[in-house]
Short mmCIF file of C-alpha atoms in Angstrom, two decimals:
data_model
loop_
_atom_site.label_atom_id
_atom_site.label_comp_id
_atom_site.label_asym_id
_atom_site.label_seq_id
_atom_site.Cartn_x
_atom_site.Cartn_y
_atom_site.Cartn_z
CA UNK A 1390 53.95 125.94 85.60
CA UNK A 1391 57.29 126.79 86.63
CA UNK A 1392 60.36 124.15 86.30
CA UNK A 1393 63.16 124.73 88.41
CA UNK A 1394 65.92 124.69 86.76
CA UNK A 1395 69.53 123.28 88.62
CA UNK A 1396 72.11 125.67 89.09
CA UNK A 1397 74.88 125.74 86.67
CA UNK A 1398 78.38 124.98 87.77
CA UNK A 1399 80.82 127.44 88.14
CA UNK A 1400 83.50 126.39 85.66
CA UNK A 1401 87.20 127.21 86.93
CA UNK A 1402 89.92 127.54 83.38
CA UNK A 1403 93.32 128.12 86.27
CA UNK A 1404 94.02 124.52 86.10
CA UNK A 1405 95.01 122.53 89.40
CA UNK A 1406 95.27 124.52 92.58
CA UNK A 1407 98.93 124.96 93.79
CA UNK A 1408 99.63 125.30 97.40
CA UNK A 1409 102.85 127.73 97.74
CA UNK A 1410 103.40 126.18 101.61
CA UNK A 1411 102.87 122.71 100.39
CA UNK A 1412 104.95 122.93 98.00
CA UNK A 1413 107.60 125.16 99.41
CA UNK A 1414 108.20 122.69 102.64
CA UNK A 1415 107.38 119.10 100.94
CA UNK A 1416 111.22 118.57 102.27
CA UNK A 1417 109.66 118.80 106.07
CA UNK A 1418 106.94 116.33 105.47
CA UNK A 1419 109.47 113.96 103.40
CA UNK A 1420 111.97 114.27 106.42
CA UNK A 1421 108.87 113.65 109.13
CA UNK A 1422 107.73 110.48 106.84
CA UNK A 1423 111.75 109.39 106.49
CA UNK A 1424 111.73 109.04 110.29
CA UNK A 1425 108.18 108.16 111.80
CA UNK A 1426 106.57 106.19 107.98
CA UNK A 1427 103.77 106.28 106.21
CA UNK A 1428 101.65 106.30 109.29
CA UNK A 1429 103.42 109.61 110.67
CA UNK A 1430 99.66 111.30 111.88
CA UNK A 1431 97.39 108.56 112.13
CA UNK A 1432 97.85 105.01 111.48
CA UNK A 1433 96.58 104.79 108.02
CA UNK A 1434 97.75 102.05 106.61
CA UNK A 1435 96.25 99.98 109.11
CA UNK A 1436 92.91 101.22 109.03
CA UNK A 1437 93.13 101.11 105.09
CA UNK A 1438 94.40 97.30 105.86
CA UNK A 1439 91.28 96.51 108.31
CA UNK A 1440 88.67 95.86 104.76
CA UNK A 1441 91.53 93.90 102.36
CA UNK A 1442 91.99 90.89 104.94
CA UNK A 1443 94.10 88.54 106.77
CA UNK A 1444 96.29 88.40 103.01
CA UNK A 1445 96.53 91.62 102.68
CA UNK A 1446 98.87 91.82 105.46
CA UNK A 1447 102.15 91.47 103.69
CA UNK A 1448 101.15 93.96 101.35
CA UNK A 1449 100.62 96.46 103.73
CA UNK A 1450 103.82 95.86 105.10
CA UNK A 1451 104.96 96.07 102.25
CA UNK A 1452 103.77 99.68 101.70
CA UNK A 1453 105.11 100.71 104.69
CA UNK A 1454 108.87 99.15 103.79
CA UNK A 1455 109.03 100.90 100.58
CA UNK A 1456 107.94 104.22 101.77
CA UNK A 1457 110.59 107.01 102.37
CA UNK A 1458 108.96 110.38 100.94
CA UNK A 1459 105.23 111.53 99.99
CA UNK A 1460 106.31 110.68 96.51
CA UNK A 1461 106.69 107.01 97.42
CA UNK A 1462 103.51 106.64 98.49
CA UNK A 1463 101.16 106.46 95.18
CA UNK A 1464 103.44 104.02 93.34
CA UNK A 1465 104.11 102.09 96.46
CA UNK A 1466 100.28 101.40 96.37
CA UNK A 1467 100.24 101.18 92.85
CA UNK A 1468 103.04 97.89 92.66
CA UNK A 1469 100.40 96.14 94.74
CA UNK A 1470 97.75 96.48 92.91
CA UNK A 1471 99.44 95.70 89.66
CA UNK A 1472 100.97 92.43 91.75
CA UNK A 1473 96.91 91.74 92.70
CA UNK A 1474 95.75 92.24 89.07
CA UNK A 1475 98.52 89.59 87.94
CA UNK A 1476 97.83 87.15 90.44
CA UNK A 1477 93.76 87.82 89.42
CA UNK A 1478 95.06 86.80 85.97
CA UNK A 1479 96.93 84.18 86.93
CA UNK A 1480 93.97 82.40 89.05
CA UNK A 1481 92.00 83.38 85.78
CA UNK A 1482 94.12 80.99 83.37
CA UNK A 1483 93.81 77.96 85.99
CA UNK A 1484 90.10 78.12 86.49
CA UNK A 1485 90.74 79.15 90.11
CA UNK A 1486 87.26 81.94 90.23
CA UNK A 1487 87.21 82.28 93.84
CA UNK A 1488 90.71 83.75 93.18
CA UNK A 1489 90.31 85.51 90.73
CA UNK A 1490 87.21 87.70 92.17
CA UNK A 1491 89.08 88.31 96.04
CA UNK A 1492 92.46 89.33 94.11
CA UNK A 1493 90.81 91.54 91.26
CA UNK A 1494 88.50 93.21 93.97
CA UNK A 1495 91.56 93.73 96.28
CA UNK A 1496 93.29 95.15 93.56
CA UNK A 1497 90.71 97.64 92.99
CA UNK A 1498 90.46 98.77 96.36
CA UNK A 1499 94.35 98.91 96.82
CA UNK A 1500 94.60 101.01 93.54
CA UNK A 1501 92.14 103.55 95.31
CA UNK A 1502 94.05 103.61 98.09
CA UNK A 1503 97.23 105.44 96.02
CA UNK A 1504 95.56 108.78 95.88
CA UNK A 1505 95.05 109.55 99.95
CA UNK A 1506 97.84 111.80 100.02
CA UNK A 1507 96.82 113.83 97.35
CA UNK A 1508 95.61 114.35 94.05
CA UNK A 1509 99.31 113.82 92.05
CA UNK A 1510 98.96 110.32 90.93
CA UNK A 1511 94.79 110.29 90.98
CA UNK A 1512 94.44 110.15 86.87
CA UNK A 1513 97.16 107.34 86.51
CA UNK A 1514 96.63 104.98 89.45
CA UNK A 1515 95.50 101.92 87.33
CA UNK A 1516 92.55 102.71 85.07
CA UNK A 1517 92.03 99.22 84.34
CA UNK A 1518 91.10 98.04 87.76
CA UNK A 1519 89.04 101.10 88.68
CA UNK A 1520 86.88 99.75 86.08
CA UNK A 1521 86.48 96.11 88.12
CA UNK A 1522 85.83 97.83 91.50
CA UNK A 1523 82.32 97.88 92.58
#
């Protein structure tokens, strides 16, 4: 009898891929994000909005106040969450559970959120509530 056996991945040792143009013209797509925001191809941030709710609102504004350059983007996202996961603890100390489960949950799904441009704040956007998203 033969077993099939799954192929083994390819392992890659050159570390994260670079993009020269990326890199090289980040100024462009700062200046492009300076004068049209966050939603300067498609409107994001309101599609990302659509699942959070009617609260999450101010948030999203939020986001789109603060940023000013692709760098702004992931700890933009990230201040929200962390505001969500303190407000989940807060609701947490007064007994409040219904709270506590819609903030913690839309904390999670904010903290996701961070890494849509790109993969340069993916292993720090808030371990903690990756761990409480579903």
């Amino acid at each position: 009898m033969n077993v099939i056996q799954p192929p083994h991945p390819v392992l890659d040792k050159r570390g994260e891929p670079h993009v020269r143009r990326y890199e090289e013209q980040r100024w462009l797509l700062d200046n492009v994000i300076r004068a049209n925001g966050i939603d300067w191809d498609q409107p994001r941030s309101l599609y990302l909005n659509g699942p959070c709710g009617n609260e999450a609102n101010a948030d999203f504004a939020g986001i789109r106040e603060r940023v000013k350059k692709m760098a702004d983007i992931g700890p933009a996202f990230e201040a929200v969450a962390r505001r969500r996961e303190a407000k989940a603890q807060a609701a947490e100390e007064i007994g409040y559970v219904h709270l506590l489960a819609y903030d913690h949950v839309l904390g999670a799904d904010i903290s996701r959120r961070s890494d849509w441009p790109g993969p340069s704040i993916a292993s720090t956007a808030m371990p903690r509530l990756r761990k409480r998203s579903p």
